[in-house]
XYZ file of N, CA and C in Angstrom:
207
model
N 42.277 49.210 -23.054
C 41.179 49.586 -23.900
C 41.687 50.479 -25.031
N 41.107 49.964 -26.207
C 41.695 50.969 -27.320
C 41.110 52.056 -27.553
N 41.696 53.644 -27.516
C 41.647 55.125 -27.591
C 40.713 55.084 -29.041
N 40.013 56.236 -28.971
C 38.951 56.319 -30.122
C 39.486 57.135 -30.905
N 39.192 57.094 -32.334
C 39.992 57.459 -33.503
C 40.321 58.620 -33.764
N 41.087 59.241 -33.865
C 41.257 60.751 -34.061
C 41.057 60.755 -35.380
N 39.715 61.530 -36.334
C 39.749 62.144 -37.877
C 39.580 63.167 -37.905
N 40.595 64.478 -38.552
C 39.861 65.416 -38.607
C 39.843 65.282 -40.113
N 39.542 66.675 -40.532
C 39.509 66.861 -42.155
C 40.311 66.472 -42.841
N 41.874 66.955 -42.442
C 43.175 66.773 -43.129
C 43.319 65.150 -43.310
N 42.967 64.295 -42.816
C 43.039 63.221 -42.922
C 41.810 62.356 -43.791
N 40.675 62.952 -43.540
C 39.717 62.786 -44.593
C 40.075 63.222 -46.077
N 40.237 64.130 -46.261
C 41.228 65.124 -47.400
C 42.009 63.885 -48.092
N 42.899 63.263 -47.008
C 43.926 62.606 -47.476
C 43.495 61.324 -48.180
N 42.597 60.572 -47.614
C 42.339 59.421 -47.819
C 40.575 59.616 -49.070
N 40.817 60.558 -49.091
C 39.906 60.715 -50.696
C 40.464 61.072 -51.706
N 42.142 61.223 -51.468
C 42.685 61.698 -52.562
C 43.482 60.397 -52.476
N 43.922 59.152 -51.702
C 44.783 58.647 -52.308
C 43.449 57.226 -52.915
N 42.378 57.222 -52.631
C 41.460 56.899 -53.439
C 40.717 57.595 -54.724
N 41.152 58.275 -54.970
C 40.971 58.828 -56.024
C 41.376 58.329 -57.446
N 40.649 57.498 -58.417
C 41.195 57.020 -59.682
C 41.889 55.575 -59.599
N 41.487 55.395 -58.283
C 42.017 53.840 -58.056
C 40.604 53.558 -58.637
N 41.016 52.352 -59.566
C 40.335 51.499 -60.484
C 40.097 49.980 -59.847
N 41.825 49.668 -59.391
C 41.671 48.105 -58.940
C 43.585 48.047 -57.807
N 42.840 47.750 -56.655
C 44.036 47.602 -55.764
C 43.622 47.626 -54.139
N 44.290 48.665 -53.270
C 43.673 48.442 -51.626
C 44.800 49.467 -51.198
N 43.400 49.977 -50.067
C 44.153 51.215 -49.461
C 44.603 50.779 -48.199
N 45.860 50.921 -47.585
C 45.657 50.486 -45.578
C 46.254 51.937 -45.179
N 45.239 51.918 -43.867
C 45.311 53.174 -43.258
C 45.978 52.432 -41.650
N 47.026 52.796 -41.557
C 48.104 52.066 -39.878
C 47.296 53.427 -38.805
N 47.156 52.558 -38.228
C 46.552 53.301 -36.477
C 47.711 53.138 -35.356
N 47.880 53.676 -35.389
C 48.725 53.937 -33.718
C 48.486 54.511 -32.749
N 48.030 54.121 -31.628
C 47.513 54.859 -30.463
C 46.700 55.533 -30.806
N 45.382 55.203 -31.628
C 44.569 55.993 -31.903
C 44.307 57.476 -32.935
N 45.408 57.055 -33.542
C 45.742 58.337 -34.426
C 46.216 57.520 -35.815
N 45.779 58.419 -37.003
C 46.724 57.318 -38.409
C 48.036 57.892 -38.372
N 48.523 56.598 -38.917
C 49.901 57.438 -38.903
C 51.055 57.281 -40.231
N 49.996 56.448 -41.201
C 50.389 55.774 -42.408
C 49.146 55.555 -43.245
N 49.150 55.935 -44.342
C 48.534 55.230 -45.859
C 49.002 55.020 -46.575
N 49.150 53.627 -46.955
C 49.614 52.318 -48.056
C 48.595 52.546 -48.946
N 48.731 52.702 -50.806
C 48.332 52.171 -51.435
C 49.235 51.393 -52.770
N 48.343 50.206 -52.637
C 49.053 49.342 -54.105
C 47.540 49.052 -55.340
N 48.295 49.574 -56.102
C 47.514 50.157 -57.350
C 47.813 48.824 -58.590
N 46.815 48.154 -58.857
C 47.238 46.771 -59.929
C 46.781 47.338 -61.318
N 47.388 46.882 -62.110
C 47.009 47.397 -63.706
C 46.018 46.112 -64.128
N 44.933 45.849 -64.769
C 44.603 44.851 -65.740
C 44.322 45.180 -67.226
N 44.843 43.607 -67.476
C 44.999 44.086 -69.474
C 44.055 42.845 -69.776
N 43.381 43.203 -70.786
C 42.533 42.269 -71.601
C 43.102 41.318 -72.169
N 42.906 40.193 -71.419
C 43.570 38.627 -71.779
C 43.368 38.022 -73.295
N 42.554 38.210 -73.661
C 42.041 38.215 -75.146
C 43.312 39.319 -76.377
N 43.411 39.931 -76.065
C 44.464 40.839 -77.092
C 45.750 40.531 -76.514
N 45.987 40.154 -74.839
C 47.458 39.880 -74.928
C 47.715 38.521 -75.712
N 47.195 37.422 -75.114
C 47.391 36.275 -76.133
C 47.338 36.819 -77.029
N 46.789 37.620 -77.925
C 47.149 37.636 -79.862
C 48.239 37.997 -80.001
N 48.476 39.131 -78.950
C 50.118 39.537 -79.330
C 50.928 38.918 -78.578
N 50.784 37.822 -78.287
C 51.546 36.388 -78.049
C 51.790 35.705 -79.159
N 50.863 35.140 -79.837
C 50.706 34.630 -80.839
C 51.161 35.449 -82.145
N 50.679 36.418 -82.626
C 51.732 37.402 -83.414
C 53.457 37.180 -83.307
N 53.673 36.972 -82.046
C 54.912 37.390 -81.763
C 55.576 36.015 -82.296
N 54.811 34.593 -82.021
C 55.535 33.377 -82.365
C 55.623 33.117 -83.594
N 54.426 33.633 -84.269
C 53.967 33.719 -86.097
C 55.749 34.534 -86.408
N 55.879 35.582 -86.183
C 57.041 36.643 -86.457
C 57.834 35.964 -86.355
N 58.415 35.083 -85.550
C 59.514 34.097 -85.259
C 59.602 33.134 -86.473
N 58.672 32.518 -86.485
C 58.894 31.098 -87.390
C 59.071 31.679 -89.020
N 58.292 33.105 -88.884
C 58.619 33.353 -90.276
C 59.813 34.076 -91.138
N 60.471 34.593 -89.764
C 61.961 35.407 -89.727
C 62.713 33.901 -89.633
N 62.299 32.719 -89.134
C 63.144 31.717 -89.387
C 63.801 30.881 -90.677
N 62.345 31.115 -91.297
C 62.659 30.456 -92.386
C 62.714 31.270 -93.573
N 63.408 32.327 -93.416
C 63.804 33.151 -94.724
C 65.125 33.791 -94.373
């Protein structure tokens, strides 16, 4: 039978601060014998698909025109 969770504060504490300002990603909290004993976070960036293509496109314009001069 699995042991019931040990939280005290310090661990509450913890896991509001490594959520803190996360925008876009996932927290894992590892249990071991009823106690945490690990927090994972992976934190993803997103960029506005609309302005990277332009400065895609900028960048190929710059090419063809450094080519032919």
């Amino acid at each position: 039978m699995a042991k019931p969770l040990e939280l005290d504060e310090v661990w509450v504490q913890r896991i509001i601060q490594v959520l803190n300002g996360l925008e876009y990603g996932n927290v894992q909290i590892v249990v071991h014998d009823g106690r945490i004993t690990q927090i994972d976070k992976t934190e993803r960036k997103r960029f506005d698909t609309a302005s990277s293509q332009q400065g895609q496109l900028q960048a190929v314009k710059t090419v063809r025109q450094g080519g032919k001069g």
